[in-house]
mmCIF file of C-alpha atoms in Angstrom:
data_model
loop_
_atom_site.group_PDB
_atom_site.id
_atom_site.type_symbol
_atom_site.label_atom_id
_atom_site.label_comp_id
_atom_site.label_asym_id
_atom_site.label_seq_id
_atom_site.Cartn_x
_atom_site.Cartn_y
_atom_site.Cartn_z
ATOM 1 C CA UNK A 7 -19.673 -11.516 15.769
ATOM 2 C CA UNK A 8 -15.902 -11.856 14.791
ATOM 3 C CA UNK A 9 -14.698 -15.220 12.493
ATOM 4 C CA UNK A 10 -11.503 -15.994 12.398
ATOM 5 C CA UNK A 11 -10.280 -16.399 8.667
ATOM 6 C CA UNK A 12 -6.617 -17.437 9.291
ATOM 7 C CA UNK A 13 -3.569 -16.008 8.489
ATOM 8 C CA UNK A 14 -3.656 -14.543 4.782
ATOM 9 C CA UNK A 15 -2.107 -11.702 2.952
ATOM 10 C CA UNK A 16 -5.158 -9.249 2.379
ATOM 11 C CA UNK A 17 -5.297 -5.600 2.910
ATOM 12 C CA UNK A 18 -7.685 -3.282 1.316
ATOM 13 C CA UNK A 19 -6.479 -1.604 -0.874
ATOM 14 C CA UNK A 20 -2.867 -2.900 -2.191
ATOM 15 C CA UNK A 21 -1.804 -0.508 -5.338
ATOM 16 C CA UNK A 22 -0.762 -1.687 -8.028
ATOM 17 C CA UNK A 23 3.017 -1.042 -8.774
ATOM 18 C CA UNK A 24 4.602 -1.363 -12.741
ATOM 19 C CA UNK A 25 8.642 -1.922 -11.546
ATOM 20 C CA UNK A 26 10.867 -0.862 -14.523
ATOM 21 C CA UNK A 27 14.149 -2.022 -14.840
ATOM 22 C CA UNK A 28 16.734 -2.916 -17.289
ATOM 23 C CA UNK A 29 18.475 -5.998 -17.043
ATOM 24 C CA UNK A 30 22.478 -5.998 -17.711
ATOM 25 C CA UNK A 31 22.477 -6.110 -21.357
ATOM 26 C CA UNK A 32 20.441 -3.195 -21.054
ATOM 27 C CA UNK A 33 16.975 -4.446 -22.030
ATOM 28 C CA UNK A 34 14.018 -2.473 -20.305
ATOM 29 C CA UNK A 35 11.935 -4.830 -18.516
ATOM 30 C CA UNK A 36 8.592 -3.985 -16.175
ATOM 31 C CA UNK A 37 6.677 -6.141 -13.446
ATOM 32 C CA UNK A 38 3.509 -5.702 -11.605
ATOM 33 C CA UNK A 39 3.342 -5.695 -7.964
ATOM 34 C CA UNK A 40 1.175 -5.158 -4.823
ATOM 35 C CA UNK A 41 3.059 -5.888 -2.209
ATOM 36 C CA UNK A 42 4.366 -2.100 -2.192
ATOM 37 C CA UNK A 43 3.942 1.630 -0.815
ATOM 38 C CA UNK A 44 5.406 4.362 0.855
ATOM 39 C CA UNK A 45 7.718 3.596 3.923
ATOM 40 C CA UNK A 46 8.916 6.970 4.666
ATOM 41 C CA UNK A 47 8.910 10.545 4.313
ATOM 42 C CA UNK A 48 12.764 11.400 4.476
ATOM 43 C CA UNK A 49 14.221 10.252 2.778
ATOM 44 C CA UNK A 50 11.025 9.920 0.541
ATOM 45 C CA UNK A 51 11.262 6.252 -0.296
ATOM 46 C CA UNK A 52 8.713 3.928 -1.257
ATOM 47 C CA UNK A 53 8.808 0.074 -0.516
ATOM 48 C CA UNK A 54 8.197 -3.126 -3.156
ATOM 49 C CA UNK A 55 8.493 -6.681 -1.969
ATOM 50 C CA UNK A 56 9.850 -8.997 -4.895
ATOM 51 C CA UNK A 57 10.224 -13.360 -5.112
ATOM 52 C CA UNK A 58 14.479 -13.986 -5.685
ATOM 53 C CA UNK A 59 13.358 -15.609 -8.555
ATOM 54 C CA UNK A 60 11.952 -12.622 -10.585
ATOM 55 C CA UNK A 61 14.046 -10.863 -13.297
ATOM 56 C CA UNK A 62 13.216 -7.962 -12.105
ATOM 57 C CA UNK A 63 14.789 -9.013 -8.470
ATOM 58 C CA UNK A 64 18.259 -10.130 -10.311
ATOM 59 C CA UNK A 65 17.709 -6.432 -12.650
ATOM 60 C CA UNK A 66 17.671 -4.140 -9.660
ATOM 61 C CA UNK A 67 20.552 -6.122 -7.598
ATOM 62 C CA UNK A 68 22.912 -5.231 -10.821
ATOM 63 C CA UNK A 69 21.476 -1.544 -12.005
ATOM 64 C CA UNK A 70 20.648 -0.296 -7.772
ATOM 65 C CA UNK A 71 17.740 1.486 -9.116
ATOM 66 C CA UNK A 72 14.163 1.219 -10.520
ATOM 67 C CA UNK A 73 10.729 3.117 -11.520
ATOM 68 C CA UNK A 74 7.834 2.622 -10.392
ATOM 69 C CA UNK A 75 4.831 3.484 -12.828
ATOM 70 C CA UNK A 76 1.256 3.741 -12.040
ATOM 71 C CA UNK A 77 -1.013 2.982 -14.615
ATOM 72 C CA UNK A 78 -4.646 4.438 -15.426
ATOM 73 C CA UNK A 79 -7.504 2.066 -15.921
ATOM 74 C CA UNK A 80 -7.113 2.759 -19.919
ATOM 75 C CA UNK A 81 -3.585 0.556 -19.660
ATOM 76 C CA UNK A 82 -5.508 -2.537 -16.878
ATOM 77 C CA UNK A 83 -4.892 -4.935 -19.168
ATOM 78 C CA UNK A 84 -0.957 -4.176 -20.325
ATOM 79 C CA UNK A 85 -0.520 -4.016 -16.066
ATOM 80 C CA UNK A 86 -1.855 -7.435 -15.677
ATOM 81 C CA UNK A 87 0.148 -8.535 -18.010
ATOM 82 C CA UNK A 88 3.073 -7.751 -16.549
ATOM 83 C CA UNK A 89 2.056 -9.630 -13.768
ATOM 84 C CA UNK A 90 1.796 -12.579 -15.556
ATOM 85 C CA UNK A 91 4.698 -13.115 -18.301
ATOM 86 C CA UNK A 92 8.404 -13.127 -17.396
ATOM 87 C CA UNK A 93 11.103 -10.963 -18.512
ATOM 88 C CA UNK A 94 13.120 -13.514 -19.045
ATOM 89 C CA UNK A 95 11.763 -14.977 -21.896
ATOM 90 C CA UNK A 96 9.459 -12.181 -22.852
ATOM 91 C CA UNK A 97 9.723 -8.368 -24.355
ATOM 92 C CA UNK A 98 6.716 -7.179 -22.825
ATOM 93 C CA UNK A 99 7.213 -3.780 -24.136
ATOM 94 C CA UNK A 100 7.288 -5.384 -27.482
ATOM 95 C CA UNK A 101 4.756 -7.325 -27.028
ATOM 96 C CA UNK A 102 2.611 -4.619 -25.769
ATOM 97 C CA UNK A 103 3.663 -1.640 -27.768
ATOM 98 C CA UNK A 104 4.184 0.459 -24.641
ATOM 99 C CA UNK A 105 7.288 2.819 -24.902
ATOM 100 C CA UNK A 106 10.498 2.409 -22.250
ATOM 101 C CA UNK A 107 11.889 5.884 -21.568
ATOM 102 C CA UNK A 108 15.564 5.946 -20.007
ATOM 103 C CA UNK A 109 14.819 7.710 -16.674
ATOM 104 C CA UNK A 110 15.980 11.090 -16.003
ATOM 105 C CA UNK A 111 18.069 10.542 -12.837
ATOM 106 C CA UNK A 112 18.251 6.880 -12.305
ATOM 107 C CA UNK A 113 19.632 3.907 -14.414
ATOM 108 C CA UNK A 114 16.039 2.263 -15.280
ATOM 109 C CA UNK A 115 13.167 3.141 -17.649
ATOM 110 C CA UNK A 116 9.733 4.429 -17.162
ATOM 111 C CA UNK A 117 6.933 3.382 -19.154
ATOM 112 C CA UNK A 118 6.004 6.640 -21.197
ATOM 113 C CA UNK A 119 2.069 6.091 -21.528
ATOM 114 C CA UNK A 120 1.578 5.606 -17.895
ATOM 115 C CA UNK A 121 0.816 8.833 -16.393
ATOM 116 C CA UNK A 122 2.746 8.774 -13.307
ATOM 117 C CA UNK A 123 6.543 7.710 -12.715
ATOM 118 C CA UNK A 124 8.635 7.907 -9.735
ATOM 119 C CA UNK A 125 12.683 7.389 -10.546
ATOM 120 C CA UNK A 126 14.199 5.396 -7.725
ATOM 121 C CA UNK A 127 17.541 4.747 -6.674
ATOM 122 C CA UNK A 128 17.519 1.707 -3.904
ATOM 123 C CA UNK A 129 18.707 2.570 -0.111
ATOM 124 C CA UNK A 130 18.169 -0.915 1.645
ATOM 125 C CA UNK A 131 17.345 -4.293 0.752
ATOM 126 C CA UNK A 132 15.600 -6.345 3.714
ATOM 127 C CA UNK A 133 15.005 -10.102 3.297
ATOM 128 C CA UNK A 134 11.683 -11.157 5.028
ATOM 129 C CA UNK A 135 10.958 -14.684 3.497
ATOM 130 C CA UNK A 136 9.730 -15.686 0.063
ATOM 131 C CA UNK A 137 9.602 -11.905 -0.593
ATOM 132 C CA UNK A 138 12.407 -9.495 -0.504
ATOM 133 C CA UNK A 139 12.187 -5.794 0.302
ATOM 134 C CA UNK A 140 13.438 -3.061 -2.031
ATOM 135 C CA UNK A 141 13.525 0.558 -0.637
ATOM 136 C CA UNK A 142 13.865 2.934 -3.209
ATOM 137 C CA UNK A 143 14.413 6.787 -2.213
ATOM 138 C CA UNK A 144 12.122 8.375 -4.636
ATOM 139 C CA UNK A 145 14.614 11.201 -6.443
ATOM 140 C CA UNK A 146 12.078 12.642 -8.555
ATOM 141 C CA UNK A 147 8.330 11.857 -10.066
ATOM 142 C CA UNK A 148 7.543 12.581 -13.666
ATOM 143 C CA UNK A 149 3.803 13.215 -14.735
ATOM 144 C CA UNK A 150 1.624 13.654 -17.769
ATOM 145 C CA UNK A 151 0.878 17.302 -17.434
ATOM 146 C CA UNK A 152 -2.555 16.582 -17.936
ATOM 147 C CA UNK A 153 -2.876 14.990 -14.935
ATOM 148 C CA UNK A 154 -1.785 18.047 -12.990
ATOM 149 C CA UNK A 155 -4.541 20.258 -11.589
ATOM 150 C CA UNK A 156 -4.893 24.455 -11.843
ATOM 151 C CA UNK A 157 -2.797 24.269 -9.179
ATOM 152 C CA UNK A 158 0.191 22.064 -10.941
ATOM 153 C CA UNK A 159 -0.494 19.098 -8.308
ATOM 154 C CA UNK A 160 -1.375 15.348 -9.295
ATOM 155 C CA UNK A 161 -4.735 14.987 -9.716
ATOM 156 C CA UNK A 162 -6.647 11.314 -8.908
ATOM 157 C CA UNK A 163 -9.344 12.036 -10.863
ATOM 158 C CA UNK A 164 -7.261 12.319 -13.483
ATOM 159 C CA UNK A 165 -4.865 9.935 -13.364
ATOM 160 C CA UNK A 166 -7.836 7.067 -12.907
ATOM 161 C CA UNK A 167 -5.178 4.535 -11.139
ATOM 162 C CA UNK A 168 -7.027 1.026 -9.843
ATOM 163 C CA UNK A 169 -6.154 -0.686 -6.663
ATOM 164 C CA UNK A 170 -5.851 -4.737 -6.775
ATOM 165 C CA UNK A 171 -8.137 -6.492 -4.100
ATOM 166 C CA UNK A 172 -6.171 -9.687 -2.885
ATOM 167 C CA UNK A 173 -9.262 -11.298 -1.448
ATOM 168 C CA UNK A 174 -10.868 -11.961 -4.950
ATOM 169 C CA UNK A 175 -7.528 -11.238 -7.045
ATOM 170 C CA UNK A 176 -9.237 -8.579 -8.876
ATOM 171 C CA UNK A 177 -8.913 -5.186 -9.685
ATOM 172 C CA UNK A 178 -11.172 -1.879 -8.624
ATOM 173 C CA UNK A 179 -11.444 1.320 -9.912
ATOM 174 C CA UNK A 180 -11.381 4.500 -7.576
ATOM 175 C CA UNK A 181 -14.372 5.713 -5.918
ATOM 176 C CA UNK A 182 -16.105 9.102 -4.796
ATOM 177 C CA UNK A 183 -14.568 11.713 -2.915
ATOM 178 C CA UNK A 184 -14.932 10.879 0.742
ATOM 179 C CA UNK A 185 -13.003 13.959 2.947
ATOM 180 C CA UNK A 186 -10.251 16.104 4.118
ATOM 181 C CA UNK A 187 -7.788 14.140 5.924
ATOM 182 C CA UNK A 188 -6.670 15.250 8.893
ATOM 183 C CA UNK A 189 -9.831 17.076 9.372
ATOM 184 C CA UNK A 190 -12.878 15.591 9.069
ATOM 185 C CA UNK A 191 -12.169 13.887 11.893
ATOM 186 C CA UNK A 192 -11.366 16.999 13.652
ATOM 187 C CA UNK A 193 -15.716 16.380 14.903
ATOM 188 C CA UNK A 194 -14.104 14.192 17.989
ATOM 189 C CA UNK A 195 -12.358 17.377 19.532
ATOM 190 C CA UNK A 196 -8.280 17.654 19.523
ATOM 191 C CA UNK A 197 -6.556 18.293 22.795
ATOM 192 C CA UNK B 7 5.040 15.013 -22.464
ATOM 193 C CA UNK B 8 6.360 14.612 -18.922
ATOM 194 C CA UNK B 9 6.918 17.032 -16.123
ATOM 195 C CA UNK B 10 9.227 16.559 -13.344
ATOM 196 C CA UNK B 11 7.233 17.550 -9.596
ATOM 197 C CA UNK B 12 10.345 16.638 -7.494
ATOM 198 C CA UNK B 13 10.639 13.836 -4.922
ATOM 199 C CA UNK B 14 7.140 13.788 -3.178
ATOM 200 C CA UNK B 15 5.669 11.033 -1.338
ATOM 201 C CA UNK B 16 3.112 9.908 -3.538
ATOM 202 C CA UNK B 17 1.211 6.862 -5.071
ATOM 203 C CA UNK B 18 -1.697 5.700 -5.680
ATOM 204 C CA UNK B 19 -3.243 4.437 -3.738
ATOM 205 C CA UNK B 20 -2.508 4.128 -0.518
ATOM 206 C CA UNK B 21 -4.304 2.219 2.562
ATOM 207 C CA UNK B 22 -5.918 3.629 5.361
ATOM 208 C CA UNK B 23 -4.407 1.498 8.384
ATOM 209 C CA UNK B 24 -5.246 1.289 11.777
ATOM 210 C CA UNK B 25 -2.899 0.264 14.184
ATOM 211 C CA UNK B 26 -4.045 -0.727 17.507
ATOM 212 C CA UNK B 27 -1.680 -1.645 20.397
ATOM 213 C CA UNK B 28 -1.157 -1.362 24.563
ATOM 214 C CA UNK B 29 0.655 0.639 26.166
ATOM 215 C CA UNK B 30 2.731 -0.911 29.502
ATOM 216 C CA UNK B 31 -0.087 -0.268 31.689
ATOM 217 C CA UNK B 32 -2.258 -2.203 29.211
ATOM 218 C CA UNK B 33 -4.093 0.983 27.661
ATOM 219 C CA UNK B 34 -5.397 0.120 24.648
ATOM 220 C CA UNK B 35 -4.430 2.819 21.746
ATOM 221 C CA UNK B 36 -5.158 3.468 17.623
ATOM 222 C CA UNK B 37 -3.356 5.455 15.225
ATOM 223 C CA UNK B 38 -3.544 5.966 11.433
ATOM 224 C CA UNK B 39 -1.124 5.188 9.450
ATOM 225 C CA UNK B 40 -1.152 5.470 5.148
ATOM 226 C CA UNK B 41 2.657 4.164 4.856
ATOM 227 C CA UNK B 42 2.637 0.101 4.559
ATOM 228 C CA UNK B 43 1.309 -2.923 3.433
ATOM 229 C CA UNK B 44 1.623 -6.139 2.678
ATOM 230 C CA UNK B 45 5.271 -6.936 2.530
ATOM 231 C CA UNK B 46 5.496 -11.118 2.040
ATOM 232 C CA UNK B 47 3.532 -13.855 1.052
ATOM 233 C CA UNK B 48 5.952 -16.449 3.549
ATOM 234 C CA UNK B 49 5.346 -16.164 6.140
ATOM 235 C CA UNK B 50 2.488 -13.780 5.204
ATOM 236 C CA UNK B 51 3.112 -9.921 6.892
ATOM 237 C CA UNK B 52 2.708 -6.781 6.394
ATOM 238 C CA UNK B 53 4.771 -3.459 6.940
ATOM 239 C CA UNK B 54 3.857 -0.408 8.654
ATOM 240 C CA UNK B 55 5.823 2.567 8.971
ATOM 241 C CA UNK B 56 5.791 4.814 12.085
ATOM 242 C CA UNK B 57 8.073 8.114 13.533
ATOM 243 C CA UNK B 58 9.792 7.426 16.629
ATOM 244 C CA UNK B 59 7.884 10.706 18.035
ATOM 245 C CA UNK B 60 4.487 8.325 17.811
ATOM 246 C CA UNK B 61 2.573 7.012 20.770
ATOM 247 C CA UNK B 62 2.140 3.685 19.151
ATOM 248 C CA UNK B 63 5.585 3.161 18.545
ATOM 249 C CA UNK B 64 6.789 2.771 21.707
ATOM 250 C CA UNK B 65 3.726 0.520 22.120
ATOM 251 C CA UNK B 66 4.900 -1.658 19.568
ATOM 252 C CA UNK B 67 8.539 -1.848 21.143
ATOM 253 C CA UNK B 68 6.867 -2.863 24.678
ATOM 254 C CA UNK B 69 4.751 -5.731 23.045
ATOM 255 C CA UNK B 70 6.103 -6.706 19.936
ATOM 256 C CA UNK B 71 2.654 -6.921 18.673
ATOM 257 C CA UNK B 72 -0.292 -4.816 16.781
ATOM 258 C CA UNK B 73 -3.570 -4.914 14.835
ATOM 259 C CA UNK B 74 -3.701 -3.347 11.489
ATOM 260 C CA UNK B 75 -8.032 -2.827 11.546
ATOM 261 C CA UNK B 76 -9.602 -1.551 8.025
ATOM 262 C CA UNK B 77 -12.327 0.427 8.515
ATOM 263 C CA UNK B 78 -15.730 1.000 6.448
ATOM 264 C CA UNK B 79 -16.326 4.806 4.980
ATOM 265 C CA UNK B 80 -19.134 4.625 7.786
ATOM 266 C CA UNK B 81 -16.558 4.844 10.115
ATOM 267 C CA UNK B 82 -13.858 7.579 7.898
ATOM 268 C CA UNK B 83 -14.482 10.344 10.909
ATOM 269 C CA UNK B 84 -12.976 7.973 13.563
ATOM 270 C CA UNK B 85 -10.267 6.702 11.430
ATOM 271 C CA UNK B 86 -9.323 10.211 10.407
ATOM 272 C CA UNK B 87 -9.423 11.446 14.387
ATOM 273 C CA UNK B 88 -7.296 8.466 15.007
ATOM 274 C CA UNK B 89 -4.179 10.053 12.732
ATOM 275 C CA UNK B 90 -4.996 13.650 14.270
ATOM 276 C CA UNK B 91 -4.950 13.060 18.095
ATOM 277 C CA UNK B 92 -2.037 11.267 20.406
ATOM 278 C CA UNK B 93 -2.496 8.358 22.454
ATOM 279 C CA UNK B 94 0.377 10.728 25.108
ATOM 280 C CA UNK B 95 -2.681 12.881 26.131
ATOM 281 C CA UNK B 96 -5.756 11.283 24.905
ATOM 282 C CA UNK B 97 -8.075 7.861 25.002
ATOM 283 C CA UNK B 98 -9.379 7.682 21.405
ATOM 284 C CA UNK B 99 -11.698 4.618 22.086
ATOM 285 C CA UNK B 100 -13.688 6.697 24.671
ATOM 286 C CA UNK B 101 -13.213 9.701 22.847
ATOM 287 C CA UNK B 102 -14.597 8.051 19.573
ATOM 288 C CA UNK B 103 -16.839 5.330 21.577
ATOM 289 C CA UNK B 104 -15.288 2.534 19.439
ATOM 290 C CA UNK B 105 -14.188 -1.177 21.721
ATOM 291 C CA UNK B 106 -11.308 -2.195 21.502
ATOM 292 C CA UNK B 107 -11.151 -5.694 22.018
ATOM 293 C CA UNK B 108 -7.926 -7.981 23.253
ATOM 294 C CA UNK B 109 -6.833 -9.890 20.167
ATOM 295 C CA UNK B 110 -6.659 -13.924 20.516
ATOM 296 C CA UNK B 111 -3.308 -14.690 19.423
ATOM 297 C CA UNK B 112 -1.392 -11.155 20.242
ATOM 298 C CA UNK B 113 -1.420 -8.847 22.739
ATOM 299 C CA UNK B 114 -2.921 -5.906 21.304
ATOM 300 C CA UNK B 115 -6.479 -4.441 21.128
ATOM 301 C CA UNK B 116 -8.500 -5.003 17.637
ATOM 302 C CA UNK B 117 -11.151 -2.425 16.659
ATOM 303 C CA UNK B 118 -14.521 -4.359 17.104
ATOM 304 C CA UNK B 119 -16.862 -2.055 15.049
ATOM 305 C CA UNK B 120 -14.207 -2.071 11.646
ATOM 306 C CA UNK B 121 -14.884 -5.445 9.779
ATOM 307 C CA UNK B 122 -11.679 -6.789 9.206
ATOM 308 C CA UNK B 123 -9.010 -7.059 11.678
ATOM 309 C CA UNK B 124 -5.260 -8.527 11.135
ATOM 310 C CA UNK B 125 -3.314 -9.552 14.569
ATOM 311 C CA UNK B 126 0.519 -9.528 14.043
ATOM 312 C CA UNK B 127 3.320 -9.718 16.161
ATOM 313 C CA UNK B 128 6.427 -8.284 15.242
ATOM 314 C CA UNK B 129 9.524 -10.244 13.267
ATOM 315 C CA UNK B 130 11.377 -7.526 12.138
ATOM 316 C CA UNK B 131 12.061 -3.742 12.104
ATOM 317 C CA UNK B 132 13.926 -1.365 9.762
ATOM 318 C CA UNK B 133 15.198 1.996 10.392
ATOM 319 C CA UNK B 134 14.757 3.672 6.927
ATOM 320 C CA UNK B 135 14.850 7.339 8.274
ATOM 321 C CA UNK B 136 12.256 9.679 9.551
ATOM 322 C CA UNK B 137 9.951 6.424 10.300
ATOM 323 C CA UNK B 138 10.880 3.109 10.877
ATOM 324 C CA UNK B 139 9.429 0.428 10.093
ATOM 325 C CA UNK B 140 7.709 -2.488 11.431
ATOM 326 C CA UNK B 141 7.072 -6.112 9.665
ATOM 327 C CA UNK B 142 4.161 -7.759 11.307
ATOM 328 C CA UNK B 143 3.609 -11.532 10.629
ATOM 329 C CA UNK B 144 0.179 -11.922 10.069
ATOM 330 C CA UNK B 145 -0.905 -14.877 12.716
ATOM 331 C CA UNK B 146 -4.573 -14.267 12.476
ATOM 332 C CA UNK B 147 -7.592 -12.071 10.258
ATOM 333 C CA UNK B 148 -10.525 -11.722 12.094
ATOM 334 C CA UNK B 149 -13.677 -10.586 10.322
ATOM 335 C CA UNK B 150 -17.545 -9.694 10.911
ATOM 336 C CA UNK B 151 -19.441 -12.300 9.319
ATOM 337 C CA UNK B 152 -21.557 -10.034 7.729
ATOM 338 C CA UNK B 153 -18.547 -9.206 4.889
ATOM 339 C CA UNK B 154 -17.870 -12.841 4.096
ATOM 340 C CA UNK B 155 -19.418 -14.073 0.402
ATOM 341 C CA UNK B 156 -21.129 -16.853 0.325
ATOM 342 C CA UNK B 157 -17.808 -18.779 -0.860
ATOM 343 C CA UNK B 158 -16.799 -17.227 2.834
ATOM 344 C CA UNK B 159 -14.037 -15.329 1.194
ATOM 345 C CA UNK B 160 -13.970 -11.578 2.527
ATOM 346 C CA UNK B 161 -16.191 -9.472 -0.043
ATOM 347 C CA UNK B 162 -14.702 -5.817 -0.583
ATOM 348 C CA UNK B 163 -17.789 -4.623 -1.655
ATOM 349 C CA UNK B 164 -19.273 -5.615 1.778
ATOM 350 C CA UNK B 165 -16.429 -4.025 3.646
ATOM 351 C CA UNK B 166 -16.839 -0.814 1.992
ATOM 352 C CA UNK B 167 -12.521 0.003 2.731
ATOM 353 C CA UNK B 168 -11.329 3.503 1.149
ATOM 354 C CA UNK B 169 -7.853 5.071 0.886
ATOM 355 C CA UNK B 170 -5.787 7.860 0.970
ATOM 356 C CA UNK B 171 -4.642 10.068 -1.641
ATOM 357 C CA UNK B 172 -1.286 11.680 -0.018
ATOM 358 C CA UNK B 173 -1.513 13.928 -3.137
ATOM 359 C CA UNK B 174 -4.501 16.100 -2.678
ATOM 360 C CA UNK B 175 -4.803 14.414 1.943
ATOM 361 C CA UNK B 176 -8.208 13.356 0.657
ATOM 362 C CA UNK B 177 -10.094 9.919 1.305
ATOM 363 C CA UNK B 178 -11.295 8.345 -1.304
ATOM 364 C CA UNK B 179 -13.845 5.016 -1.701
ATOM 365 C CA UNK B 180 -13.408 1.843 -3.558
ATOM 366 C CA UNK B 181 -14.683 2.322 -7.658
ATOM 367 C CA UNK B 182 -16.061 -0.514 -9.973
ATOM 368 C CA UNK B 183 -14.919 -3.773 -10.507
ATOM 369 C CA UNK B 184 -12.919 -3.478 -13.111
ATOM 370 C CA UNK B 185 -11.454 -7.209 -14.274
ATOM 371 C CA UNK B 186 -9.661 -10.485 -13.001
ATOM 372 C CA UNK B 187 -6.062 -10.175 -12.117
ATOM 373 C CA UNK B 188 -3.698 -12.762 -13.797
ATOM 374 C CA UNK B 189 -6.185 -13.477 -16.326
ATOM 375 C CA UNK B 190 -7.221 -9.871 -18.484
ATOM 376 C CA UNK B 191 -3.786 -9.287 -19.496
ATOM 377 C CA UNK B 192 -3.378 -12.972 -21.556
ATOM 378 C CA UNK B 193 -4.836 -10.929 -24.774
ATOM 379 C CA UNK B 194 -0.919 -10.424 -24.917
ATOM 380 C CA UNK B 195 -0.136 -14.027 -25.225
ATOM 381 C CA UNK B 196 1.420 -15.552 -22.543
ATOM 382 C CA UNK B 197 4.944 -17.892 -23.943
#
């Protein structure tokens, strides 16, 4: 039997997205964010939704570009963080000790000890309501090599990310290997 | 040290979404998509990003409305069979044995056998490149009652959701609880 639970914002699972920017005097700044993904796969861009009144919102409407960094469950607690204090009265990679590296391609910073970095320069800004959509194309990712497999491709059992569950505002590791995409399913027959 | 892999669509993680909708004669169709989200808290939606060449999105175009269904890794062959085959030539509720049921405040078909259902009708969409994409305010959540806490609030752990890893086009499931969001990270001090 279905219940209705009204009209909320949960999905399972929403990532969890570190946005670095720097602001216009040039000081690195990072948020956390789950309203985020992929949104297409050319140009490969990936989405983040951000309130006007972030920093971060006013950071990438001057510099056009931002990273997004995906942490490992060794850094939960620096990510949460940046969910909570504001760049605007807060170093938070002072306060943290994390490192800001100047991006390779685009005008922002990734943060070094997070294992996995896309550079992103934005293509379209759509306003949907208290949140604002950023589309970044992704122009290149930079990895901890020892997240790369035999086979020199990111591996998720090495990287450890976490996922944030909206229902109980918490976070979750990642699970078991489950199966093959676009195969396993292969068991219903393909016309 | 880092290691640039080139632009690749890839974080982690990303949902396993399935979008239900009629076609014009009223035939009720799924598809799988990994690229979206939640996009805004006000009003609350979510995005979902499809190619033109899909079944679903001309569906979407005729009714201005879809589901976005999770499903439970008891049900990962039927989600993965519903991102292999096409709605064009295929029924994938009979060829699955899944119901689709006709949502109460849209007009498109919810999956009755995944536990937690989201009925949206369309408010905007956003040519980005090879997919477009669709923002779906979020009018209603239906759920089985057998995932709801004893609170009532939706219990991941219940719904048993996974995800997809676009690196390695594996599923994975949902780890360990790791902490409380907005609340681990104040070890930093919060000014």
């Amino acid at each position: 039997m279905k219940k209705s639970i009204g009209a909320k914002t949960i999905i399972y699972p929403t990532p969890v997205l570190v946005v670095g920017t720097y602001d216009k005097s040039g000081k690195p700044n990072v948020m956390t964010a789950a309203w985020g993904g992929i949104c297409c796969s050319i140009p490969p861009s990936v989405a983040v939704s951000l309130r006007k009144a972030t920093y971060t919102f006013d950071n990438i409407i001057e510099q056009k570009a931002f990273t997004i960094n995906i942490p490992s469950i060794s850094h939960v607690k620096e990510a949460d963080y940046f969910g909570i204090a504001t760049g605007k009265t807060t170093d938070k990679f002072s306060a943290t000790g994390l490192t800001p590296v100047k991006s390779d391609k685009v005008n922002a910073p990734y943060v070094k000890e997070f294992p996995f970095n896309l550079e992103c320069k934005v293509i379209h800004l759509f306003e949907i309501g208290l949140h604002t959509q950023f589309i970044g194309e992704i122009v290149d990712i930079k990895v901890d090599e020892n997240i790369l497999s035999k086979t020199e491709q990111p591996d998720i059992e090495k990287i450890k990310p976490f996922l944030y569950d909206p229902g109980s505002s918490s976070y979750y590791g990642i699970g078991e290997y489950i199966g093959k995409a676009f195969s396993i399913g292969e068991v219903f027959g393909i016309k």
